[in-house]
């Protein structure tokens, strides 16, 4: 936190300037002199930032994650870690966006320990988010997906590629810390119609993966913009938008960042600085062009106009920046009963609590980041339905409230109680009971309103 440093010299300057601490007797000129001196002396912990981009595209065929098990046959576009390091003078924060589908919480835990040991960045200050492209290689052990879709994981874990991904991430964080420079932070909103509700229903009211124009949707874009404090050049953009990385379907065998990757590349080309794509509550949201056999038939480049241009437009509308930035990260565990009949992976035993011999409770870690008491960001390892994050944002005490999904692991889908009635794919890959989402949203709101604001 930033503190005003009051020294005897400052008090002398204020007195000479005619500024009375108990009244309003200073002349405008004297007041300007006094405030100038205060600004010079109180510059404790100026905000710094850096962004690093690391290529993690494999050079040989890999098992792709998303849809059925399949081996890649080439590369459509490169995939990356995009790493943002923030420093408010008291602590450092690392936000990573990686072009992969999902990540086991156990893999996150392993890397978080390395990050803390090597760089002194606390676990609560290290957020690893994935873009959810369905055309990138597997990383680490499967985790919870194996409990639902074991047939996809009959092959051995690719430890070599996992090690490469982890090494590149650690290298990127190290470079970012070395490259920290004085920065300013801007925040804003954008809007894009690039997504659509994917819980389609016919007259039988049974949901299937398709398009539902009448379904719930979240088309807000949450923007963080980092500029250099001295020359005001753009250093990085963070764009938060909810959309599945499924322009390409299971027939595609080329490695790709899918829609999020295309958008990040386009925004970087147009703006001159890297962009971190952070997915949102995309559990029931697909791109409007979805599940095509190749990028051309799926019109994947259309996302440059539909989403990329909207991010650029929203970024340009941000005119106010703050160079005195203070942030506070924290974590809570949301406890909820496990769905009956689910065989929980032993590797994730840290994420369950045994209450009885037959009843288990899932422990969902939720992260929070308070920036200048104006920006409230929360994150979880879930495929959350958008209605939940929409309501949290609507009722949040923070004027800018962003939800970062697919962050620090994957613990399945969390859908609204109403949507359980329509069955379909998502309930089959959810470890939760139907009323979990209502309690989850209320718990998050309570934390935002009390613990976050009180800090």
Short mmCIF file of C-alpha atoms in Angstrom, two decimals, residues 43 69 89 96 151 176 190 196 223 236 258 302 319-320 347 381:
data_model
loop_
_atom_site.label_atom_id
_atom_site.label_comp_id
_atom_site.label_asym_id
_atom_site.label_seq_id
_atom_site.Cartn_x
_atom_site.Cartn_y
_atom_site.Cartn_z
CA UNK A 43 6.71 8.81 -4.28
CA UNK A 69 -8.18 -38.00 -28.36
CA UNK A 89 6.26 -1.31 -4.62
CA UNK A 96 -0.22 -15.68 -17.23
CA UNK A 151 -11.49 -42.80 -22.90
CA UNK A 176 9.47 -9.92 -16.77
CA UNK A 190 -15.96 -2.81 -24.44
CA UNK A 196 -23.66 -16.85 -28.50
CA UNK A 223 -10.02 -4.05 -20.50
CA UNK A 236 0.25 -4.50 -22.81
CA UNK A 258 -8.22 -20.85 -32.16
CA UNK A 302 -13.77 -12.87 -38.80
CA UNK A 319 -8.11 8.25 -21.41
CA UNK A 320 -7.43 8.22 -17.68
CA UNK A 347 -4.15 -36.47 -7.53
CA UNK A 381 -10.82 -22.98 -11.99
#
